[in-house]
Short mmCIF file of C-alpha atoms and ligand atoms in Angstrom, two decimals:
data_model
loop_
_atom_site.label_atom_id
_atom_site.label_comp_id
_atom_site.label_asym_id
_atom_site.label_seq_id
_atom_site.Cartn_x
_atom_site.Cartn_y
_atom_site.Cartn_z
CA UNK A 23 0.00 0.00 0.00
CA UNK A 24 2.77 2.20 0.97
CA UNK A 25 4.94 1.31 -2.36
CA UNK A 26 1.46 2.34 -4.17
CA UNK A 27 1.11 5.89 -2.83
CA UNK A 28 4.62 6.48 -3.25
CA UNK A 29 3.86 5.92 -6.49
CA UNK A 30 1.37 7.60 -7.23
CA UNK A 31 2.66 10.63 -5.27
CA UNK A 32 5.94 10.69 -7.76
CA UNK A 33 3.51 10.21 -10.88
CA UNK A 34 0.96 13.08 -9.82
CA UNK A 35 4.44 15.23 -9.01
CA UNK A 36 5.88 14.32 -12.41
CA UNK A 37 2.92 14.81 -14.43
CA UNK A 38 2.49 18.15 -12.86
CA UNK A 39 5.85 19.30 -13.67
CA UNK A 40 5.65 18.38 -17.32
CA UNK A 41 2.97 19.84 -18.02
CA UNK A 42 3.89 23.13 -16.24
CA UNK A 43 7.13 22.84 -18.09
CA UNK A 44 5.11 22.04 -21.70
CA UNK A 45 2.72 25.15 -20.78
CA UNK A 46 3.70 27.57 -23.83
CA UNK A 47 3.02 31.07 -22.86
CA UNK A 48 -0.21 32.85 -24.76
CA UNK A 49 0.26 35.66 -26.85
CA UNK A 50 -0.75 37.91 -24.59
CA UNK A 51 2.65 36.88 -22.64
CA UNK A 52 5.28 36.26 -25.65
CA UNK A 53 4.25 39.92 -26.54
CA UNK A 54 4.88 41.33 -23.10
CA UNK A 55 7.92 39.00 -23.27
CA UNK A 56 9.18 40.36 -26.12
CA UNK A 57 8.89 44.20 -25.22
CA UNK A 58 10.46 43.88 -21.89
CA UNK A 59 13.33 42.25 -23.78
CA UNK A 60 13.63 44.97 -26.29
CA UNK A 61 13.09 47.83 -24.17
CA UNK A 62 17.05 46.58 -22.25
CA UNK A 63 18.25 46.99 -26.18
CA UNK A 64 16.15 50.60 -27.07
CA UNK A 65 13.18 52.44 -27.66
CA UNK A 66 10.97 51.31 -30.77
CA UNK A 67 9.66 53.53 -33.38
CA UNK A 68 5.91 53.85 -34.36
CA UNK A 69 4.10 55.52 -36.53
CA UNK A 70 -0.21 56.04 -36.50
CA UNK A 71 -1.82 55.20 -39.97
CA UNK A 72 1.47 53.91 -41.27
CA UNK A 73 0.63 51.69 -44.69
CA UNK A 74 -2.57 53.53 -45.24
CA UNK A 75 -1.58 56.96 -46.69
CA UNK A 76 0.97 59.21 -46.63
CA UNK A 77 1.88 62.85 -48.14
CA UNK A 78 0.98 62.29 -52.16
CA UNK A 79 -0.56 58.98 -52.16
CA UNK A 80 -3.15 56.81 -50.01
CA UNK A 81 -3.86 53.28 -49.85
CA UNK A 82 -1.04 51.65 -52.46
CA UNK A 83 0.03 48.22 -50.67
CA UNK A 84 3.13 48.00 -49.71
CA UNK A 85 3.85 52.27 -49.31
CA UNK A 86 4.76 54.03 -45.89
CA UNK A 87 6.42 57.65 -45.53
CA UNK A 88 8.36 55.64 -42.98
CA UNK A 89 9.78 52.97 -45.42
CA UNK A 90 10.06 55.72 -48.26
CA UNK A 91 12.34 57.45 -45.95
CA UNK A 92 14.45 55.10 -44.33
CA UNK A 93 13.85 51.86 -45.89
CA UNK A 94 12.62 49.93 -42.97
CA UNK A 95 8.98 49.86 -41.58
CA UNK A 96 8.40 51.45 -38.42
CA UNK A 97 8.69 48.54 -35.55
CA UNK A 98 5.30 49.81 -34.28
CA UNK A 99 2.11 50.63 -36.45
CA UNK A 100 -0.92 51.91 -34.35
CA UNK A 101 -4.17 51.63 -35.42
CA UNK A 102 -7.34 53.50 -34.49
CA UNK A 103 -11.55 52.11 -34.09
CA UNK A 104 -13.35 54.92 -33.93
CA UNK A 105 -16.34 54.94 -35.42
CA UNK A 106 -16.55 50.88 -35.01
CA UNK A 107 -18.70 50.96 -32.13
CA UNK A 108 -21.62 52.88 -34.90
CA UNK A 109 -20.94 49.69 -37.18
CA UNK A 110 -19.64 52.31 -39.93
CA UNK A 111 -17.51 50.68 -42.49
CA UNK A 112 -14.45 53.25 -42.07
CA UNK A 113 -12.99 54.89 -38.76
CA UNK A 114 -12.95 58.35 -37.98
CA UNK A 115 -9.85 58.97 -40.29
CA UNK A 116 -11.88 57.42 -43.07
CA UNK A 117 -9.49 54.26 -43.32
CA UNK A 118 -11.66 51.32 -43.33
CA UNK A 119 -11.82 48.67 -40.95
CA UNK A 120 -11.36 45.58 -43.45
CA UNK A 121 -8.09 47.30 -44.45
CA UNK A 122 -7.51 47.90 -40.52
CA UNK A 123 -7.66 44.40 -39.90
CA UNK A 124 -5.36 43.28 -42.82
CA UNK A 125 -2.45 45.40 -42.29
CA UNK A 126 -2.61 44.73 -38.54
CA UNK A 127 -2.61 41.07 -39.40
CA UNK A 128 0.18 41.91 -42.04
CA UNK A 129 2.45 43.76 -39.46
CA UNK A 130 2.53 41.29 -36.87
CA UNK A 131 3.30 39.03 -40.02
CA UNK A 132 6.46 40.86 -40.78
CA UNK A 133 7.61 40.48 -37.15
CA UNK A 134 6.21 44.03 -36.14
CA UNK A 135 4.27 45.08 -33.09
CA UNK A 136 0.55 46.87 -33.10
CA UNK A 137 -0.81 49.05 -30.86
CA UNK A 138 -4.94 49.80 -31.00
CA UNK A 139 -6.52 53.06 -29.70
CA UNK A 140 -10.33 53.76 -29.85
CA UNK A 141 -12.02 57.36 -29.97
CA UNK A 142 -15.30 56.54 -29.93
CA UNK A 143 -18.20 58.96 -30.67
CA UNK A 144 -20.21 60.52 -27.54
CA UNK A 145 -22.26 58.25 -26.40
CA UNK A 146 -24.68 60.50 -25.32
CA UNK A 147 -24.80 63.07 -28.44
CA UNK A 148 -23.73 60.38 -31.35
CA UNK A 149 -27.30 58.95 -32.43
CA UNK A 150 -27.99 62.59 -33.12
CA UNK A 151 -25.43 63.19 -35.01
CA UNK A 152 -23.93 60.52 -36.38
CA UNK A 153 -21.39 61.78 -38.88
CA UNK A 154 -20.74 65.02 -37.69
CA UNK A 155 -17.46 66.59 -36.03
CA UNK A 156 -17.54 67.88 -33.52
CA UNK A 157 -20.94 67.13 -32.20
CA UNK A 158 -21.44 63.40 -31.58
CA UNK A 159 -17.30 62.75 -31.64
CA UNK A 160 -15.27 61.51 -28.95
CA UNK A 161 -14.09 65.54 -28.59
CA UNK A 162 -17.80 66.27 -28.36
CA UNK A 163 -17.11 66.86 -24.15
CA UNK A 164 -20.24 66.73 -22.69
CA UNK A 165 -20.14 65.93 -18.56
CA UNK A 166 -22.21 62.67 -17.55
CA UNK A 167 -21.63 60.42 -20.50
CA UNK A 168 -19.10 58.44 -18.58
CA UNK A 169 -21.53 58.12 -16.04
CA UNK A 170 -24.46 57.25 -18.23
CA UNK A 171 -22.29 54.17 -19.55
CA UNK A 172 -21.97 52.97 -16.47
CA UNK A 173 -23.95 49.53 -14.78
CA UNK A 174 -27.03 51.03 -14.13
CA UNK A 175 -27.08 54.40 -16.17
CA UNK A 176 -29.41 55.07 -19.20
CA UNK A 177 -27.16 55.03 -21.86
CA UNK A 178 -25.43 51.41 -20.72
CA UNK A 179 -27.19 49.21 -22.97
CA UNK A 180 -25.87 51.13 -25.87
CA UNK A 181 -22.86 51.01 -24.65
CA UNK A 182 -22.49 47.14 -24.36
CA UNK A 183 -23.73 47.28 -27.63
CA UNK A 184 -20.77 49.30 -28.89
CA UNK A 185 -18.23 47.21 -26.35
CA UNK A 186 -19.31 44.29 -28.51
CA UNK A 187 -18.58 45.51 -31.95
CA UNK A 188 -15.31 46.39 -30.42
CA UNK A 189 -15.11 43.06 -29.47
CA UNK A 190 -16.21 41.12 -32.17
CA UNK A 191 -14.08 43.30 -34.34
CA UNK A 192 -10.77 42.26 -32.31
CA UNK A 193 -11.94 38.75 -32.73
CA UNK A 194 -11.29 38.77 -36.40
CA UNK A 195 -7.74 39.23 -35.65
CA UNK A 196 -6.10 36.28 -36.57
CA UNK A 197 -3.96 34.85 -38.68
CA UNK A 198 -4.49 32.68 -41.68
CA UNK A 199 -3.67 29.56 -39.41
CA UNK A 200 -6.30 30.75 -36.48
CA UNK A 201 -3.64 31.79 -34.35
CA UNK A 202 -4.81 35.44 -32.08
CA UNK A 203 -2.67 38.43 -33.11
CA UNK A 204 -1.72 39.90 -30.01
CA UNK A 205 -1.51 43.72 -29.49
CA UNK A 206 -1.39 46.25 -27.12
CA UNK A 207 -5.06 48.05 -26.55
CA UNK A 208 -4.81 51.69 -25.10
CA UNK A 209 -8.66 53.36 -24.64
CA UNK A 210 -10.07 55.95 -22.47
CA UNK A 211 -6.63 57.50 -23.24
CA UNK A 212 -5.54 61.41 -22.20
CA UNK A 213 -7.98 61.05 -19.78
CA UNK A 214 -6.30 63.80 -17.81
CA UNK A 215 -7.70 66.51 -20.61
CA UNK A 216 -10.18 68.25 -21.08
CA UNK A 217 -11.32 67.41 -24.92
CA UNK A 218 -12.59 63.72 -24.58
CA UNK A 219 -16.06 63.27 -22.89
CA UNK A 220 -14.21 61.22 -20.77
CA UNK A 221 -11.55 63.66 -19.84
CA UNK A 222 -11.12 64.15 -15.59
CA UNK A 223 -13.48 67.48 -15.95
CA UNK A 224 -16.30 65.53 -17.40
CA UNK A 225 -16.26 62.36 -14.81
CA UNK A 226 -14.79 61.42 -11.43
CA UNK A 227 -11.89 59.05 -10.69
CA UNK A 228 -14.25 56.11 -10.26
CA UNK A 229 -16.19 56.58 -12.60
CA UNK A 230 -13.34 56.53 -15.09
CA UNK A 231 -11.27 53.61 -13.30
CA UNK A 232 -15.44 51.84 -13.67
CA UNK A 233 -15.32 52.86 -17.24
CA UNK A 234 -11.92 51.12 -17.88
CA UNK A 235 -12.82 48.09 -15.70
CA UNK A 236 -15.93 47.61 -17.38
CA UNK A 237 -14.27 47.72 -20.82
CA UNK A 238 -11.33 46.01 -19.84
CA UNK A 239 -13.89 42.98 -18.22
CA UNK A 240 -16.19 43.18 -21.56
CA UNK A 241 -13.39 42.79 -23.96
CA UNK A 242 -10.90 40.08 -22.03
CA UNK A 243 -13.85 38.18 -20.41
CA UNK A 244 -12.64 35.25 -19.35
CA UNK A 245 -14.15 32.67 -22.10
CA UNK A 246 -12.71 35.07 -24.76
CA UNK A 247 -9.26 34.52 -26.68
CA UNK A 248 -8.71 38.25 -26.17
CA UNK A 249 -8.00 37.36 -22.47
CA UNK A 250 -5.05 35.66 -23.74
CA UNK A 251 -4.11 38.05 -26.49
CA UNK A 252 -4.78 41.93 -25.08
CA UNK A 253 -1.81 43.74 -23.48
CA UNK A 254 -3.14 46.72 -21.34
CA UNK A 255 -2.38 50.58 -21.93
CA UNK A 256 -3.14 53.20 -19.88
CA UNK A 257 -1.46 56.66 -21.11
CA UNK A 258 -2.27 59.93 -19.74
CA UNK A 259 -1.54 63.50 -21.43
CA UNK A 260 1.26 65.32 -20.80
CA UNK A 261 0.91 67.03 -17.54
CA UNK A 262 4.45 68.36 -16.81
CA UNK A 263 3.93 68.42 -12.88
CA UNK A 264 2.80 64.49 -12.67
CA UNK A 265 3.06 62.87 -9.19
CA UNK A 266 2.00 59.87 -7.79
CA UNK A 267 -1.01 60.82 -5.62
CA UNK A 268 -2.57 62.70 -8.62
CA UNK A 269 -1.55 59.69 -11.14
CA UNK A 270 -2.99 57.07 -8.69
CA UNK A 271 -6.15 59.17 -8.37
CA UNK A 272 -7.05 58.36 -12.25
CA UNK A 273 -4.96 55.17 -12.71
CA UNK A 274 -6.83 52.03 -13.07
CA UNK A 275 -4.61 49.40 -10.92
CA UNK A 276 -1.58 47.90 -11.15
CA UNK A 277 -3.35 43.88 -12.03
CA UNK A 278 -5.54 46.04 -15.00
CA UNK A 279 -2.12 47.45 -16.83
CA UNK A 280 0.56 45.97 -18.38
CA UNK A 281 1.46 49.64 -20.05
CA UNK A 282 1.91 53.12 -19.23
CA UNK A 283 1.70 55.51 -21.63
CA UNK A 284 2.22 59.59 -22.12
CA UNK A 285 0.90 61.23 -24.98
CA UNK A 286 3.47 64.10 -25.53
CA UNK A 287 3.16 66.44 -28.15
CA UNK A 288 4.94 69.99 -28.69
CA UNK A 289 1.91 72.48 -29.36
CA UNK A 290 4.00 75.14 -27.95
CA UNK A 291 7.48 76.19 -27.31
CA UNK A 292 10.46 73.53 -27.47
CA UNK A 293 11.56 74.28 -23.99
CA UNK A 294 7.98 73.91 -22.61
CA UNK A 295 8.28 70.51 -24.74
CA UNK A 296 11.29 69.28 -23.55
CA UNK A 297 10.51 70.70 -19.82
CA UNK A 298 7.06 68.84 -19.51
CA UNK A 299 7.97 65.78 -21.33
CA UNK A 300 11.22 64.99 -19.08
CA UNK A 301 9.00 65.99 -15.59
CA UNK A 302 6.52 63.36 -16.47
CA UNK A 303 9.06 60.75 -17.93
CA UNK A 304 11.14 61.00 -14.34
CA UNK A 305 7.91 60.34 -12.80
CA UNK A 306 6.48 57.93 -15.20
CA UNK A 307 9.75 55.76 -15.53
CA UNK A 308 10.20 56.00 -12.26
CA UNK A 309 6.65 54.81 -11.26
CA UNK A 310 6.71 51.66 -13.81
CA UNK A 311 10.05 50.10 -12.96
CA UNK A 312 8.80 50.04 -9.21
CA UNK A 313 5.13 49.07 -10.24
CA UNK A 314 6.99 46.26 -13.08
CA UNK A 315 5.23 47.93 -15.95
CA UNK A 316 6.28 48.30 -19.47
CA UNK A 317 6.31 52.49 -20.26
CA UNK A 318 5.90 54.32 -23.89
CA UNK A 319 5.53 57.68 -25.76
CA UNK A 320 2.05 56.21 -26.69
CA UNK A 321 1.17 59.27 -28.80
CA UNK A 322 3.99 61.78 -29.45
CA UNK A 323 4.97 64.24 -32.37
CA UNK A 324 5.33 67.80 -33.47
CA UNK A 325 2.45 68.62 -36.18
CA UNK A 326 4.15 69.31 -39.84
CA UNK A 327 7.20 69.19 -38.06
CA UNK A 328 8.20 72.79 -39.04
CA UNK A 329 11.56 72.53 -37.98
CA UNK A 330 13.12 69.46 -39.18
CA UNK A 331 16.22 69.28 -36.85
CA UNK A 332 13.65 68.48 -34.29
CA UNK A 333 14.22 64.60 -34.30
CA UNK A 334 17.13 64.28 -33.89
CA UNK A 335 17.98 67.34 -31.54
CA UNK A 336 14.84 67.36 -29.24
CA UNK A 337 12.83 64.12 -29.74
CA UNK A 338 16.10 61.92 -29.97
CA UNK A 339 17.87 63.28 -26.59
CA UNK A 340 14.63 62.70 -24.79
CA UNK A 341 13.85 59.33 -26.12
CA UNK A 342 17.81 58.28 -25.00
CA UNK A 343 17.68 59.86 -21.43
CA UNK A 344 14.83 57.36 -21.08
CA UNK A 345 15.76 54.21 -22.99
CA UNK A 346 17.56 51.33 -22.69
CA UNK A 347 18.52 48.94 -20.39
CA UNK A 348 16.38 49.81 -17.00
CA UNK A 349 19.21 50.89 -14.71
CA UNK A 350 21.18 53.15 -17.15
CA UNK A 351 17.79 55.19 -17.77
CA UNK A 352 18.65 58.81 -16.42
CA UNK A 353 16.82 61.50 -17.21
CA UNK A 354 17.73 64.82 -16.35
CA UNK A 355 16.72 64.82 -13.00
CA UNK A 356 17.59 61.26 -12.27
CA UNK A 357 20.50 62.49 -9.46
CA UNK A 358 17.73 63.51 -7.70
CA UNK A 359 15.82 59.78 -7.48
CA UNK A 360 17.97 56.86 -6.57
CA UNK A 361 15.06 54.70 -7.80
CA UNK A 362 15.71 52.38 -11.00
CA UNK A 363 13.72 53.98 -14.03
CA UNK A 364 11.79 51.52 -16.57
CA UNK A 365 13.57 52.47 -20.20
CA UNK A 366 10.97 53.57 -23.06
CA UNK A 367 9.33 51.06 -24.77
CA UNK A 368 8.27 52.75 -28.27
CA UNK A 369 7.96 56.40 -29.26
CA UNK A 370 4.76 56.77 -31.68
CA UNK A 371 4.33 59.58 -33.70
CA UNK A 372 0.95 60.52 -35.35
CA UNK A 373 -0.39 59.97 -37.94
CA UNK A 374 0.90 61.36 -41.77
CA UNK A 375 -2.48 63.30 -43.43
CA UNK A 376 -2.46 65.93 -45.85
CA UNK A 377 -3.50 69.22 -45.35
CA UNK A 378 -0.72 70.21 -42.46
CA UNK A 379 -1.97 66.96 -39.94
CA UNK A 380 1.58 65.10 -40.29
CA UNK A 381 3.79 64.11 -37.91
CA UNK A 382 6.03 61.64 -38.84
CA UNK A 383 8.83 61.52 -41.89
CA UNK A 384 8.33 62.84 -45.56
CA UNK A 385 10.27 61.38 -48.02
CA UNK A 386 12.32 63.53 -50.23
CA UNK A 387 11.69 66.37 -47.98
CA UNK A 388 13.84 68.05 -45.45
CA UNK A 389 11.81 66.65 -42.51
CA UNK A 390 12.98 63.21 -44.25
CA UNK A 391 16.20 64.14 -44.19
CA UNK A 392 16.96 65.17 -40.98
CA UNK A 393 14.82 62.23 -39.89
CA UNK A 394 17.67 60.00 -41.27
CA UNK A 395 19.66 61.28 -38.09
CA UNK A 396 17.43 60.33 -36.07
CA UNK A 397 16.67 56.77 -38.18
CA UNK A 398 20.37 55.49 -37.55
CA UNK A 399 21.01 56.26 -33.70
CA UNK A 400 21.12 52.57 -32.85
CA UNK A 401 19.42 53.39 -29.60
CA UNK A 402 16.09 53.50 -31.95
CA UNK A 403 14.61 50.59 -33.09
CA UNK A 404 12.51 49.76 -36.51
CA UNK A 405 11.53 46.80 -37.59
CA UNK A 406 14.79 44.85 -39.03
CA UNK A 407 16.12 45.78 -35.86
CA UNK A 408 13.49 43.51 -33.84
CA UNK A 409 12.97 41.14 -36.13
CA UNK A 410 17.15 40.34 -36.79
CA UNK A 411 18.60 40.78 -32.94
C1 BMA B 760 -6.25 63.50 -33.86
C2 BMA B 760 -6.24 64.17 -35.21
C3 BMA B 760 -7.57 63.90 -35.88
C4 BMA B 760 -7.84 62.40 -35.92
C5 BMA B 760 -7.69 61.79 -34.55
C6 BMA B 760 -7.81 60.28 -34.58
O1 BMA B 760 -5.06 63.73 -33.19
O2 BMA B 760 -5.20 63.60 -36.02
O3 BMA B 760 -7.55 64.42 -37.19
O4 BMA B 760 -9.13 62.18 -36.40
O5 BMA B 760 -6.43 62.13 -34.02
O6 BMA B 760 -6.84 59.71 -35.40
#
């Protein structure tokens, strides 16, 4: 009897081990794998809209102002679903979502990485006006839709409604073979402005930290394959003064994101830029290598970049006092913390539309020129660069 339980005891061990040992991780883990790995070798770069237009020419397969430029893809492509949650065929941008899902399915193909954001109309305005800008539109700031959404409020049918088509949408995102693309998802972002209706004038800190629960819990529930494929985002605007009581105030948890994110872009001076931008990167950096989160430049970028020299002698010098591996990260202020920093993930610039609304590289142009300085620092990372370590 003795010899028997013995036995059984070592095959129950065994069989436990292998199998922990044969457990591969899911995609949602190889991708948050693979970024903490690359962000010890440098800080990607990313570009909104990437393969869908660019300045002289829109939707040719195989184009990008980044490729033009440099000849390599950007490492990161983001993508954007607004307008998804009204069933409309295109987004917000007018880039539609079949195309979406291709070349999201096509970049993590090539060995790149994707990042999704949502600005979704106002959920309170957008029946009314359906295609108009800005009434109905996610900048459409009304106070009380984010409340309205909520369990309970009057609006949060409709807004399950438009959680699903967000849903059902990243559901389509596989490849040929059936296997989940995994990305990094990043709503309810710049949360800490005033010009989305679910900016911190238009709701309270619970209610937003409800809002991003309740969309985190809709999307990732647990019988979907997006629990195994979403990584988490959560990415402020810059603030320039960030700290952690007011951060913690808005943030939605440390077991709800994988990600933390600052939108930075230069609407004003350069100094102000560069001022702001390192302030909340100290903090930022600081905050996700004790909280084990991965940190970006989720959204970053100076519109029609009118001086060129700007990558590579503002944007570059920031992105390398905050990149690569953890414990050499110092920023300018870092004497004054002896607290490791996390070193930036990916820098993504906006996206490249005519009519002054660019923000990344133009081929043939100056700004694609100068972007070429910026493009070989080997602390910057595009896609041959992750794909052949
Ligand atoms: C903003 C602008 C808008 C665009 C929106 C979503 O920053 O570029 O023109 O519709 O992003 O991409």
């Amino acid at each position: 009897m003795k010899r028997i339980i013995i036995l059984c005891t070592w095959y129950i061990v065994t069989l436990s081990f292998l199998t922990a040992c044969q457990k591969q991780p899911t995609p949602r883990e190889q991708l948050l794998n693979r970024l903490t790995d690359l962000q010890q070798r440098g800080c990607m770069f990313g570009h909104q809209d990437d393969p869908f237009y660019g300045i002289g020419w829109a939707y040719e397969e195989g184009r990008s102002d980044v490729l033009e430029t440099c000849g390599d893809w950007p490492a990161v492509m983001g993508f954007d679903l607004g307008g998804i949650e009204m069933s409309d065929d295109k987004n917000l941008d007018s880039v539609p979502f079949d195309c979406i899902r291709d070349e999201i399915i096509r970049h993590y193909q090539r060995g790149g990485i994707v990042t999704i954001s949502w600005h979704p109309r106002n959920p309170l305005t957008a029946l009314d006006h359906p295609n108009t800008w800005p009434e109905g539109s996610a900048w459409e700031a009304t106070d009380g839709a984010v409340a309205a959404i909520l369990a309970d409020g009057p609006t949060h049918e409709l807004f399950l409604e438009w959680l699903r088509r967000v849903r059902s949408f990243l559901l389509t995102l596989r490849t040929e073979d059936g296997k989940p693309v995994p990305f990094i998802f990043r709503p309810w972002h710049e949360n800490n402005g005033a010009w989305f209706w679910w900016g911190d004038t238009h709701c309270t800190p619970d209610e937003y930290k409800a809002l991003y629960t309740m969309t985190q819990d809709y999307i990732s529930s647990v019988y979907s394959v997006l629990s195994i494929s979403v990584v988490w985002s959560y990415s402020p605007n810059l603030d320039g003064a960030m700290d952690e009581e007011k951060f913690l105030q808005w943030y939605p948890g440390d077991d709800r994101i994988d990600l933390i994110g600052l939108d930075a872009y230069q609407w004003g001076t350069e100094e102000d830029f560069v001022r702001q931008t390192t302030a909340d990167l100290d903090f930022l950096c600081t905050f996700a290598a004790e909280h084990h989160k991965l940190v970006a430049l989720t959204e970053c970028g100076f519109r029609s970049i009118p001086d060129p020299t700007w990558w590579h002698r503002v944007l570059l010098p920031i992105i390398k006092s905050y990149s690569g591996a953890v414990l050499q990260c110092n920023g300018p202020t870092a004497e004054r913390s002896n607290s490791p920093k996390g070193g930036l993930s990916y820098a993504l610039v906006w996206r490249n539309a005519e009519g002054g609304e660019h923000f990344g590289p133009v081929p043939d142009t100056d700004n694609g020129r100068e972007f070429m300085q910026f493009y070989h620092d080997p602390q910057i990372l595009f896609l041959k660069d992750i794909t052949n370590p």
